[in-house]
Each structure stands twice: as C-alpha cells, then as structure tokens.
PDB file of C-alpha atoms and ligand atoms in Angstrom:
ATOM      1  CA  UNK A1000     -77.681  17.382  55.607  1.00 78.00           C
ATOM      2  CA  UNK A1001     -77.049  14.016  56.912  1.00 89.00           C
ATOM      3  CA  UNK A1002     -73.986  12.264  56.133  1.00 93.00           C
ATOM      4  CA  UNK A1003     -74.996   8.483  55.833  1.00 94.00           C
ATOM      5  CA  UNK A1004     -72.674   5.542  56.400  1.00 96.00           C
ATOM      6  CA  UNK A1005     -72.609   1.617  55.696  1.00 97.00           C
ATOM      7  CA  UNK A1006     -69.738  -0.740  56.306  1.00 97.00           C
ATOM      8  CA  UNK A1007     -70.444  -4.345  55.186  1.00 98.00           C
ATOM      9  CA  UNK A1008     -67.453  -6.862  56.634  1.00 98.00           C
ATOM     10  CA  UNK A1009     -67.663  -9.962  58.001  1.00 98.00           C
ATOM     11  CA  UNK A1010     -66.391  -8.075  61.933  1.00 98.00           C
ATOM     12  CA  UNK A1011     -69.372  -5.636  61.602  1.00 97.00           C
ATOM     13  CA  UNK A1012     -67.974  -5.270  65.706  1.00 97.00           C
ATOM     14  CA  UNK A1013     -65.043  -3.442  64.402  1.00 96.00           C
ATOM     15  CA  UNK A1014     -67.232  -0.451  63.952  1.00 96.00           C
ATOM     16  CA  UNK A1015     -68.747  -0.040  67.428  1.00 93.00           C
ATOM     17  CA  UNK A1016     -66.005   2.203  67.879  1.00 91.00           C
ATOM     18  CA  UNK A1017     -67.236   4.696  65.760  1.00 89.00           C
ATOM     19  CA  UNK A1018     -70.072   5.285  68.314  1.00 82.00           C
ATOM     20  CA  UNK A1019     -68.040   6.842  70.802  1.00 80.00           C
ATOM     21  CA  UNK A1020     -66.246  10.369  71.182  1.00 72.00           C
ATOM     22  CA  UNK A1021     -66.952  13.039  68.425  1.00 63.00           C
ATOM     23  CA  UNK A1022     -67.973  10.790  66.078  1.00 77.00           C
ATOM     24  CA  UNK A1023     -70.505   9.085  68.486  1.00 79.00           C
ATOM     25  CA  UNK A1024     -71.624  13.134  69.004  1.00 81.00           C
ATOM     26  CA  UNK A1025     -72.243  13.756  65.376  1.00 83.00           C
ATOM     27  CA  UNK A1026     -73.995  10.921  65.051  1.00 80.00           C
ATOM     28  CA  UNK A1027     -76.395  11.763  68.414  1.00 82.00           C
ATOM     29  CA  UNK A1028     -76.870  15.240  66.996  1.00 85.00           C
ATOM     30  CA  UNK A1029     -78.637  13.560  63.810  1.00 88.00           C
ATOM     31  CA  UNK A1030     -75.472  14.836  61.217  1.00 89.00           C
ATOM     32  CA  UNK A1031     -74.387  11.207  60.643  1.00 92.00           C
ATOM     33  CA  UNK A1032     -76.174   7.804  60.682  1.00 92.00           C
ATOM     34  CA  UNK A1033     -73.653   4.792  60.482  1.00 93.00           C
ATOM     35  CA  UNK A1034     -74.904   1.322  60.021  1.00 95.00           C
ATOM     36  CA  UNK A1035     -72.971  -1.685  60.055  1.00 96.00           C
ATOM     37  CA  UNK A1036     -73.367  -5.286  57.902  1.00 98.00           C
ATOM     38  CA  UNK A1037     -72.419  -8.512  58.503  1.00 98.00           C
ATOM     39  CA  UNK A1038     -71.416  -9.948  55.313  1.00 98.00           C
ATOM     40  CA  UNK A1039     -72.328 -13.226  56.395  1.00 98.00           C
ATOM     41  CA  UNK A1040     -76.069 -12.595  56.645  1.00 98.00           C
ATOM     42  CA  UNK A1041     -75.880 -12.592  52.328  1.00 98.00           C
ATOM     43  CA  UNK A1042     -74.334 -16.150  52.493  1.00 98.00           C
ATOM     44  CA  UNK A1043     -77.307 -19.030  52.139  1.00 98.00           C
ATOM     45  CA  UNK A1044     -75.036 -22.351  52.932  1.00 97.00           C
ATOM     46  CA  UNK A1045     -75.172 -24.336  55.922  1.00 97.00           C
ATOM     47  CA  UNK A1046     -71.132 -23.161  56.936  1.00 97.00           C
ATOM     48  CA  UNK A1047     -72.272 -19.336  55.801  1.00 98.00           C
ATOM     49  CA  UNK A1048     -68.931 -19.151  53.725  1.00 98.00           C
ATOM     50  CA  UNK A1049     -67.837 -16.419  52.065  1.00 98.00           C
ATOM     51  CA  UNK A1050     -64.206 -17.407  50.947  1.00 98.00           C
ATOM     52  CA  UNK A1051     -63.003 -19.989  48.370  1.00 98.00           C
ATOM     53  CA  UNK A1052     -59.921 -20.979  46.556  1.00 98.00           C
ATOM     54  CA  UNK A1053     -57.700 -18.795  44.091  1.00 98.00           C
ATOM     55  CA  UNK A1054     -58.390 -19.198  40.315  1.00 98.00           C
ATOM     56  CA  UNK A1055     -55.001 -19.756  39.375  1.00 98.00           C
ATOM     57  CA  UNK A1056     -53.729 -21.032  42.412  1.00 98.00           C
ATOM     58  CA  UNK A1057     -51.410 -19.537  45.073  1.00 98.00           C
ATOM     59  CA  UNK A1058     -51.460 -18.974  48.748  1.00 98.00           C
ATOM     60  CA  UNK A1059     -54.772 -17.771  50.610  1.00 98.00           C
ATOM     61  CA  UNK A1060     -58.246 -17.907  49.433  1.00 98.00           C
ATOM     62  CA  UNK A1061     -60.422 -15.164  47.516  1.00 99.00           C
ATOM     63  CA  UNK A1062     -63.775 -13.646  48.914  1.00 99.00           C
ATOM     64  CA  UNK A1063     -66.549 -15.372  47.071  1.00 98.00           C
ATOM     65  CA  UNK A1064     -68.779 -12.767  44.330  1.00 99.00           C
ATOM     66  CA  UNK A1065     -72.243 -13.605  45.354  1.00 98.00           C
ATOM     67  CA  UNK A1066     -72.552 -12.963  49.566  1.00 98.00           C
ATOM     68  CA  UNK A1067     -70.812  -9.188  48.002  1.00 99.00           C
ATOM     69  CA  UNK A1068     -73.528  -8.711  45.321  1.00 98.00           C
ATOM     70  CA  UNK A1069     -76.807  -9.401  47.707  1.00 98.00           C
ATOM     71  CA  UNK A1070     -74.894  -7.131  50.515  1.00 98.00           C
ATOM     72  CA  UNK A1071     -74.360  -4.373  47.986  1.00 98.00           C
ATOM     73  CA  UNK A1072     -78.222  -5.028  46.257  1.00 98.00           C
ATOM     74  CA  UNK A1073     -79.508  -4.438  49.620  1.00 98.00           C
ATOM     75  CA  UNK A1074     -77.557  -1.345  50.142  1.00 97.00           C
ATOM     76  CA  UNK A1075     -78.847   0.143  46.671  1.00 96.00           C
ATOM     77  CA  UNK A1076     -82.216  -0.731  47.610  1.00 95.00           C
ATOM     78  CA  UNK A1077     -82.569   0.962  50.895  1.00 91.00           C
ATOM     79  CA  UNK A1078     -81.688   4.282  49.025  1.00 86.00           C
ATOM     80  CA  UNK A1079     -84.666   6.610  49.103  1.00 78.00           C
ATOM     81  CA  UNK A1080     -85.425   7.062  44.802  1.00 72.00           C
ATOM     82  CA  UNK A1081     -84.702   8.830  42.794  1.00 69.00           C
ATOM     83  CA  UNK A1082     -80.674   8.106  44.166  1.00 74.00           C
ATOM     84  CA  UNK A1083     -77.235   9.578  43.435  1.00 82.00           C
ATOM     85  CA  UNK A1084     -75.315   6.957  42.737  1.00 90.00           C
ATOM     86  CA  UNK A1085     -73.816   6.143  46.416  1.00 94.00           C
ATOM     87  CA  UNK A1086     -70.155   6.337  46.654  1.00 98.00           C
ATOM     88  CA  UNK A1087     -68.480   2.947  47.344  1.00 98.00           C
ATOM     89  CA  UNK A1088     -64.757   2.561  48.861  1.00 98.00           C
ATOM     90  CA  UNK A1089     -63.068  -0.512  48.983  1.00 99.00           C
ATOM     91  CA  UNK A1090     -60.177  -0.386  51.081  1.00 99.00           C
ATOM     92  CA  UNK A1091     -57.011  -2.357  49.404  1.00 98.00           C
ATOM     93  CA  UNK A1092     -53.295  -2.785  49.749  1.00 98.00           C
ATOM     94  CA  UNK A1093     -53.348  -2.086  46.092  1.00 98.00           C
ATOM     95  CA  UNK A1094     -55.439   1.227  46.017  1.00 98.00           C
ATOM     96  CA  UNK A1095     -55.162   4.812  45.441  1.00 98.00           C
ATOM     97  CA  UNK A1096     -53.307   6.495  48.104  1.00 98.00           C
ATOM     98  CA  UNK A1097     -55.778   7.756  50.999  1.00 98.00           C
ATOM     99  CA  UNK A1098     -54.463  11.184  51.166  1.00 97.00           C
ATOM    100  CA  UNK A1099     -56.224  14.828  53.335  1.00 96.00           C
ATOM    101  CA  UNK A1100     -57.314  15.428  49.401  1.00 97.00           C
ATOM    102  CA  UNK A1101     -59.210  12.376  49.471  1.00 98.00           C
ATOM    103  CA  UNK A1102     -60.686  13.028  52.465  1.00 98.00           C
ATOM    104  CA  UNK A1103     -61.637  16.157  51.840  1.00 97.00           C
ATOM    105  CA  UNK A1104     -63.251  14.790  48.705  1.00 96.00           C
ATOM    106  CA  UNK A1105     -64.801  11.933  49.452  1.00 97.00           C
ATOM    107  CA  UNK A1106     -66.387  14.444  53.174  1.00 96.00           C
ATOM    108  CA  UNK A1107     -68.434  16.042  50.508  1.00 95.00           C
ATOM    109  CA  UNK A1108     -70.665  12.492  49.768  1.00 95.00           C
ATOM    110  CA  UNK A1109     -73.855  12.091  50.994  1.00 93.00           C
ATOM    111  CA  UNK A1110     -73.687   8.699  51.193  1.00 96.00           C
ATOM    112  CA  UNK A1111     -70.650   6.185  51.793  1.00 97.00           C
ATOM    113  CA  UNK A1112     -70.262   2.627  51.516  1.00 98.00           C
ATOM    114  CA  UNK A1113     -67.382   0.583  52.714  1.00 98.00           C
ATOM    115  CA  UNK A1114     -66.911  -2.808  51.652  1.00 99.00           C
ATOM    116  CA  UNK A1115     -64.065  -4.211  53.863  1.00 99.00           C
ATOM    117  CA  UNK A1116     -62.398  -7.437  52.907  1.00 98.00           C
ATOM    118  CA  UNK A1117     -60.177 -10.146  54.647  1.00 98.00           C
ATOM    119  CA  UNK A1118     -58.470 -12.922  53.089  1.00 98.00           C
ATOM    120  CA  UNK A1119     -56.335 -12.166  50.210  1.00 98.00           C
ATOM    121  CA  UNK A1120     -59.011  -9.691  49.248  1.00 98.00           C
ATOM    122  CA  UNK A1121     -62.396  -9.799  47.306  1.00 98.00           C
ATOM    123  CA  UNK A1122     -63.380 -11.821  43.935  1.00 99.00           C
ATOM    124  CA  UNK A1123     -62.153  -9.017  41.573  1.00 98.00           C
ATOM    125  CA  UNK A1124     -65.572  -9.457  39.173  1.00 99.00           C
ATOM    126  CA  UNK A1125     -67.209  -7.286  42.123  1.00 99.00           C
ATOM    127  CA  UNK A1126     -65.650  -4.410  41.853  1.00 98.00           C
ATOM    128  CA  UNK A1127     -66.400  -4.554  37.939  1.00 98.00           C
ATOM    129  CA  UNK A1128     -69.942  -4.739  38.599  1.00 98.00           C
ATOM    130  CA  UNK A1129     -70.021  -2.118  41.878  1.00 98.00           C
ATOM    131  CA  UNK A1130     -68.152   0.384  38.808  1.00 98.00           C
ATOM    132  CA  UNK A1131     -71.347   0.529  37.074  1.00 98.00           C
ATOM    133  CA  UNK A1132     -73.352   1.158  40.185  1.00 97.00           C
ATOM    134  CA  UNK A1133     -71.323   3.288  42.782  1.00 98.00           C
ATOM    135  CA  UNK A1134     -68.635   5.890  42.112  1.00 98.00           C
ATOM    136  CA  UNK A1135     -65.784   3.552  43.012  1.00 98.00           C
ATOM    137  CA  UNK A1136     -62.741   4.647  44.752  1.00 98.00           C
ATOM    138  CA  UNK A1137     -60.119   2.007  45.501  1.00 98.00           C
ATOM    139  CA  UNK A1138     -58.221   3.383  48.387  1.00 99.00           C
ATOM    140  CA  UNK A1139     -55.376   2.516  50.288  1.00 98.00           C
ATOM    141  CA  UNK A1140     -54.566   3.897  53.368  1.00 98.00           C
ATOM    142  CA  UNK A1141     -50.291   3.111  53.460  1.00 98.00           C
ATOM    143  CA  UNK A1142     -47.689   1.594  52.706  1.00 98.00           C
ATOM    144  CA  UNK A1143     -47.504  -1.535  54.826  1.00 98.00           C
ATOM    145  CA  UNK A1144     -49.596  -4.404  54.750  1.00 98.00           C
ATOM    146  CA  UNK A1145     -53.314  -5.571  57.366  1.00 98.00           C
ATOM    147  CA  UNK A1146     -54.900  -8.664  57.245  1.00 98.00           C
ATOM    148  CA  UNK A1147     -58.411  -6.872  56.432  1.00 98.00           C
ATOM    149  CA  UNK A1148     -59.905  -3.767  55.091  1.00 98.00           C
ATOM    150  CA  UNK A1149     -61.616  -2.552  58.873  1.00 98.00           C
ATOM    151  CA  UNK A1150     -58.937  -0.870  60.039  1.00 98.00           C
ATOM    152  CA  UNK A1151     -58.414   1.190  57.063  1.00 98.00           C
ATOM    153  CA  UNK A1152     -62.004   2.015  56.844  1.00 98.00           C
ATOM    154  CA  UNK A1153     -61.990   3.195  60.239  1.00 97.00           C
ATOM    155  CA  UNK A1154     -59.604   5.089  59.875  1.00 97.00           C
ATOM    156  CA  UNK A1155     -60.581   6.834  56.604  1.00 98.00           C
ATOM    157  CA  UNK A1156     -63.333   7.540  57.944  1.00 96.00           C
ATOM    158  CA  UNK A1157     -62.500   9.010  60.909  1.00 94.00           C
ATOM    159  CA  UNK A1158     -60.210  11.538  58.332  1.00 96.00           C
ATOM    160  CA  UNK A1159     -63.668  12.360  56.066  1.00 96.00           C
ATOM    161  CA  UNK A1160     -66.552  12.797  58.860  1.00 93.00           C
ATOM    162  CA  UNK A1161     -64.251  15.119  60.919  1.00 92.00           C
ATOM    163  CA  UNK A1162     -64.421  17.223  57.724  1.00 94.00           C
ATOM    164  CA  UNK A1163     -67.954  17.115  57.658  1.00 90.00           C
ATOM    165  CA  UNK A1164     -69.200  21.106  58.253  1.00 82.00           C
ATOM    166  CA  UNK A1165     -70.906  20.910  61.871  1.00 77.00           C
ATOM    167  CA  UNK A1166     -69.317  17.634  63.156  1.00 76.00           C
ATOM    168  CA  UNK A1167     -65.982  18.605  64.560  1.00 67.00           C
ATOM    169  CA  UNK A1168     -66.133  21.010  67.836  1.00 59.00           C
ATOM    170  CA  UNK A1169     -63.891  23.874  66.818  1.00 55.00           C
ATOM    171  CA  UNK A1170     -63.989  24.759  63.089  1.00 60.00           C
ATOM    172  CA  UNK A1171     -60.861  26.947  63.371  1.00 60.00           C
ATOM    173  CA  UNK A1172     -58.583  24.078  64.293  1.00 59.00           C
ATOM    174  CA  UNK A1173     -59.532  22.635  60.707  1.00 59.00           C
ATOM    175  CA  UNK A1174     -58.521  25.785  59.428  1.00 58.00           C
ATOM    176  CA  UNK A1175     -55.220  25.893  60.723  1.00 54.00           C
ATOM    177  CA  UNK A1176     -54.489  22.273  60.297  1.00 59.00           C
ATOM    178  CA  UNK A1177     -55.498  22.333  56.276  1.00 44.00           C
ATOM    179  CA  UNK A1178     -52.502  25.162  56.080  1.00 38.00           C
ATOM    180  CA  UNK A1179     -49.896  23.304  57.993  1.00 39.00           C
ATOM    181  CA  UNK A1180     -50.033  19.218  58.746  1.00 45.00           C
ATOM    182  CA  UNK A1181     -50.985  16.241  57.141  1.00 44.00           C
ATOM    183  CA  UNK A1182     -52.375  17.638  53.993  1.00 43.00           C
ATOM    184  CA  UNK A1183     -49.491  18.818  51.121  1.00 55.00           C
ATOM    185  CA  UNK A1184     -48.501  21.032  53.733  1.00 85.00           C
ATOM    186  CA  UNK A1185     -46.183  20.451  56.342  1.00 94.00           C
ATOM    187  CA  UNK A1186     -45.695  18.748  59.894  1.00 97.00           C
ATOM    188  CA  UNK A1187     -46.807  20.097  62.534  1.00 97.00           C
ATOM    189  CA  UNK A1188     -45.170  22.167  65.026  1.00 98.00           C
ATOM    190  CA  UNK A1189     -44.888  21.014  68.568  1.00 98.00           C
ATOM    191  CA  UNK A1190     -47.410  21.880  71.063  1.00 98.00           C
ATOM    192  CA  UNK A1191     -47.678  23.216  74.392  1.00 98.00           C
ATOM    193  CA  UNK A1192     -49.763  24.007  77.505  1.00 98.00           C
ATOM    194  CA  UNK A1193     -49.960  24.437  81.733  1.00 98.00           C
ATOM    195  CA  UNK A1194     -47.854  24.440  83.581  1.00 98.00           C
ATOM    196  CA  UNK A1195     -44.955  26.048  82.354  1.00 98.00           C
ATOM    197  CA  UNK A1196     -42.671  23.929  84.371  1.00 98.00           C
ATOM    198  CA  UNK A1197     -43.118  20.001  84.297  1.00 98.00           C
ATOM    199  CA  UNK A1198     -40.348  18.023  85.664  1.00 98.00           C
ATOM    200  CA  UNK A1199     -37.414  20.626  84.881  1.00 98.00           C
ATOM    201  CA  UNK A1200     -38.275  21.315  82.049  1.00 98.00           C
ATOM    202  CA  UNK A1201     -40.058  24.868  80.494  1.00 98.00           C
ATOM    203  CA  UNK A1202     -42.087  25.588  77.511  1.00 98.00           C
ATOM    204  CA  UNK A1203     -40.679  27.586  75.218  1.00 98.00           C
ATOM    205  CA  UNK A1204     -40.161  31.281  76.230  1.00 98.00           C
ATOM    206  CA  UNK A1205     -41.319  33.057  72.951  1.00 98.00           C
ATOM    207  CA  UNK A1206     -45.315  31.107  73.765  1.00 98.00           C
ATOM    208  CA  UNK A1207     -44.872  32.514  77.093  1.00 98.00           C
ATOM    209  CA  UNK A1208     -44.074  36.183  75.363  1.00 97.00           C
ATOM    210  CA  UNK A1209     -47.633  37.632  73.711  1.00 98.00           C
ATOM    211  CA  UNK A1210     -45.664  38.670  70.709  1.00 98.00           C
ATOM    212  CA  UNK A1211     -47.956  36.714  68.121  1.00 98.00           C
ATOM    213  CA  UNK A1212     -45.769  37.383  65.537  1.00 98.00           C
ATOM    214  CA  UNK A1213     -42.664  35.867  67.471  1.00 98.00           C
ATOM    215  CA  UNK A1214     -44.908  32.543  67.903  1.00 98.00           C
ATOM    216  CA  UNK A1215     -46.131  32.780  64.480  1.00 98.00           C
ATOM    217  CA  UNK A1216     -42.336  32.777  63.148  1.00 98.00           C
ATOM    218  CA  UNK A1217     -41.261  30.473  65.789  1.00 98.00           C
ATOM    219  CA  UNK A1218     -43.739  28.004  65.201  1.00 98.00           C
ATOM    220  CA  UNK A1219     -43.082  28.439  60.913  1.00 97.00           C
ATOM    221  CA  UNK A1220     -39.382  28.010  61.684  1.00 98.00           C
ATOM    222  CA  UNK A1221     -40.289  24.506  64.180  1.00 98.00           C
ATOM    223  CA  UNK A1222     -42.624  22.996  61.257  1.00 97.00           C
ATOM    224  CA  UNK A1223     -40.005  23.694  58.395  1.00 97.00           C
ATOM    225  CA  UNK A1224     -37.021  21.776  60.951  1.00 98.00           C
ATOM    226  CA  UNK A1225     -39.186  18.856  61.272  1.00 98.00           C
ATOM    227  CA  UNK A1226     -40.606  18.502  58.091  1.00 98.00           C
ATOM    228  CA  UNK A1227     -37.034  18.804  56.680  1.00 98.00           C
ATOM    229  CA  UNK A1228     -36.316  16.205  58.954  1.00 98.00           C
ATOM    230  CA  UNK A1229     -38.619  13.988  58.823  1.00 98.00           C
ATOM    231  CA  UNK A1230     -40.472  14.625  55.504  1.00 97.00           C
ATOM    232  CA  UNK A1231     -38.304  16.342  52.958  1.00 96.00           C
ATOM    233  CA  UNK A1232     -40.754  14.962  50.203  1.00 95.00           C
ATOM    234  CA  UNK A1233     -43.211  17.782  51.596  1.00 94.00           C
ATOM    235  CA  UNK A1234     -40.860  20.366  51.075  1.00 92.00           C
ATOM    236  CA  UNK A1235     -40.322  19.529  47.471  1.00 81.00           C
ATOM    237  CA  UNK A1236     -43.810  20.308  46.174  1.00 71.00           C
ATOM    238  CA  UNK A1237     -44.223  24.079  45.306  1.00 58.00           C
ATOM    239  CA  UNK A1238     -47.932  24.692  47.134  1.00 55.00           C
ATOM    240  CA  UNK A1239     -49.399  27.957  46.947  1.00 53.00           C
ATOM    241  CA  UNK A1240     -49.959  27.554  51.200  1.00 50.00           C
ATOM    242  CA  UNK A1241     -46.217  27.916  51.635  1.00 49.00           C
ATOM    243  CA  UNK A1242     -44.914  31.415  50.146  1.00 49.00           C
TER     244      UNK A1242
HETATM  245  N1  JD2 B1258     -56.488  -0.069  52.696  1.00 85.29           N
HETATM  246  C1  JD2 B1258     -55.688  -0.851  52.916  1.00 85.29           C
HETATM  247  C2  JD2 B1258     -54.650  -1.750  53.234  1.00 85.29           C
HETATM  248  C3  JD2 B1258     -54.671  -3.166  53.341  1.00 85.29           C
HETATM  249  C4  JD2 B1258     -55.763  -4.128  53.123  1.00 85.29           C
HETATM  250  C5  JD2 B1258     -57.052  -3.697  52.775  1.00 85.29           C
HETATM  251  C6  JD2 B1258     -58.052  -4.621  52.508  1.00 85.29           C
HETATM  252  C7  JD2 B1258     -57.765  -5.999  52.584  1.00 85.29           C
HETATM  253  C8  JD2 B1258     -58.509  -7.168  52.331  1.00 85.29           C
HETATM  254  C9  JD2 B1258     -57.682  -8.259  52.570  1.00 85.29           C
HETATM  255  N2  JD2 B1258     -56.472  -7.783  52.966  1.00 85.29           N
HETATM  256  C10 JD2 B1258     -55.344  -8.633  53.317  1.00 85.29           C
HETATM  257  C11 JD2 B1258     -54.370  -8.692  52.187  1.00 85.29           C
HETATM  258  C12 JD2 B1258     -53.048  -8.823  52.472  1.00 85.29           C
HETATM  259  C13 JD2 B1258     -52.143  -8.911  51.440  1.00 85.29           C
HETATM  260  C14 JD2 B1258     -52.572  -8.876  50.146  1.00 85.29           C
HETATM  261  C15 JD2 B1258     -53.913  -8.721  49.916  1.00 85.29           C
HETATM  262  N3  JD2 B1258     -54.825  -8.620  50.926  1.00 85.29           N
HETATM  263  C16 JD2 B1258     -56.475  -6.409  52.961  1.00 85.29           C
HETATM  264  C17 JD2 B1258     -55.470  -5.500  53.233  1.00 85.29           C
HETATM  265  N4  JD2 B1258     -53.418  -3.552  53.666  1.00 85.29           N
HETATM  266  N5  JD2 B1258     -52.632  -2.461  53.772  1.00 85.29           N
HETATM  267  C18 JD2 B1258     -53.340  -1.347  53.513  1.00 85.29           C
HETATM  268  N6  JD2 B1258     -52.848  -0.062  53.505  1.00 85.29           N
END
C-alpha cells in the first residue's frame, strides 16, 4: 500500500531533499507519495503573515491559528472518503521523545501529516482542534533546541519510511539493526571492509577468520564496551533482545 506524506511549513524547500536517494526510490517505485505545503498560500493579507505577538507577552512571536486551520482543512479534504483519521505530528521542543518505537509505530500509518513550525512555535488552540481530527502525536526529536520544526520532520521521517516493508534495499539489515543499535538495544559495533590494510593499520583479525561464532562474540563483546561507554542508560533496561 502506499505510504502518503504532507508537510505544511512555511520552507516547503526544506523537503526537496526527500526526493533523492532511497527515499527518492520509494517514492519512484509508487510506495510513497510526499507532497509539500507552503503555509503561506492559507494566509489572505496583503504581507501573507502568519506570525503575531505572544498573549501574555515575552520574547518572540506565536504562529497565527487561522493560515494552520485552512492548511490542515485542505489536507482533510483531499482524503479519499470514507477516511481514517490521518495521523498528524507536530514536531516540538516540548514533545514526546522521537524514539526507534515511535518510528516503528508511527511506519505503520497510511497517511502522515507534518505540521512544522518556526517562531516560538504554533498558536496552541491548533493543536486542540487538530486532537479532534488527527491522531496527534507531539514529538520531539532531542534534547537541544532548532529554530523550526523541518529539520526534525525530516529527520523523523527519514527513521519511519525506511521502516516501511518494501522501501529499504536489504530487509536483513533492519533485522539486525532492530536487535542491536538505536532502538532499546545497544550501540553498534564498529564496522569494517577492503582492504585489509589502509594506512598501517589492519582490520581486526577474528573478521578476517570465518569463525562466525568468533565474530558473533567479538562483535557482542565491541557493542557492550561502547555502549558501557558511551550509553550506560542502555544497559540498565532489562530487554528481552539482550539475554
Ligand atoms: N522536534 C523538535 C525540536 C525543536 C523545535 C520543533 C519545532 C519548532 C517550532 C519552533 N521552534 C523554535 C523554538 C525554539 C524554542 C522554543 C520554542 N520553539 C521549534 C523547535 N527544537 N528542538 C527539538 N528537538
């Protein structure tokens, strides 16, 4: 089935991106559409504004309600009827962690809308009215702070179309990866490949040795050192991948 995709922003050219490489494949071989809106074509004033002052005052301005509600009407009425209610994510500093599990999740949608804000984010009345319209998922994709939602949305989605069955070259390198990297699992181990000498320096003897067990056990031993090292928070969690 075809996975279908709308970003509404007001840099709809931060998603040409997503036409190259394997994304750019998927979407040639009719698995994916993506379609990208310019929130500014929902604004009716003479400066096409879509940002005002904060209620309340502070620092900034707020993304004003109405260009948001015609973008999103116009999404919900381009959906063939009877619908599923589309799923909406709205990237934001103050979201739900993006996590694998989300990914994995959210991969299983037919349709996706991402509504990517700037400013200090989006008149907070439209995500009350999206909730009764769109399964809402407030996402954020780290701890550190952009100036928009784009880059988060690319790279969220990026994470959920690779999971899409048929879109990614080489199923088994899913496989592997949901047992040992970014999900609750652990880090990766490092990787390896021709020629076996490169500027003095060899590849590991026991990849060069056909034992697969040896390279299973060294490569278990290399992922538990680094993620010890570098993310002992992954260790802690008792996951039934990990005997
Ligand atoms: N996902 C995610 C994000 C974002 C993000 C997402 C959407 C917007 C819309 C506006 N801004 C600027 C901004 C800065 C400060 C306070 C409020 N808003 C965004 C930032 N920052 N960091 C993440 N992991």
């Amino acid at each position: 089935s075809v996975m279908r995709i709308d970003t509404i922003s007001i840099f709809p050219e931060y998603f040409a991106p997503l036409h190259l490489s394997l994304i750019g494949k998927a979407i040639d071989h009719g698995l994916l559409e993506v379609s990208s809106h310019d929130l500014r074509e929902f604004t009716h004033d003479r400066h096409r504004s879509v940002d005002d002052t904060p209620y309340g005052g502070g620092a900034g301005m707020v993304m004003k309600p109405e260009p948001w509600g015609e973008a999103l009407d116009s999404i919900l009425e381009q959906l063939p009827s009877p619908r599923r209610r589309p799923v909406l994510v709205v990237p934001t500093p103050s979201g739900r962690p993006f996590t694998q599990h989300a990914a994995a999740e959210l991969a299983g949608a037919e349709h996706l809308v991402f509504a990517c804000g700037r400013y200090e984010g989006i008149d907070h009345r439209v995500l009350d009215w999206a909730d009764e319209h769109f399964e809402l998922h407030e996402l954020s994709l780290g701890d550190y702070v952009l100036n928009g939602g784009e880059v988060a949305a690319l790279a969220m989605i990026e994470a959920i179309v690779r999971l899409v069955p048929g879109v990614i070259g080489n199923p088994d390198s899913l496989v592997e990866e949901s047992y040992s990297a970014s999900t609750r699992g652990m880090l990766e181990y490092p990787v390896y490949t021709k020629p076996s000498q490169w500027r003095g320096l060899e590849v590991p003897g026991v990849l060069l040795s056909g034992d697969h067990g040896a390279v299973d056990a060294w490569r278990a031993l290399r992922s538990r050192e680094i993620t010890a090292a570098r993310r002992p928070d992954l260790l802690d969690q008792e996951s039934p991948d990990r005997p």
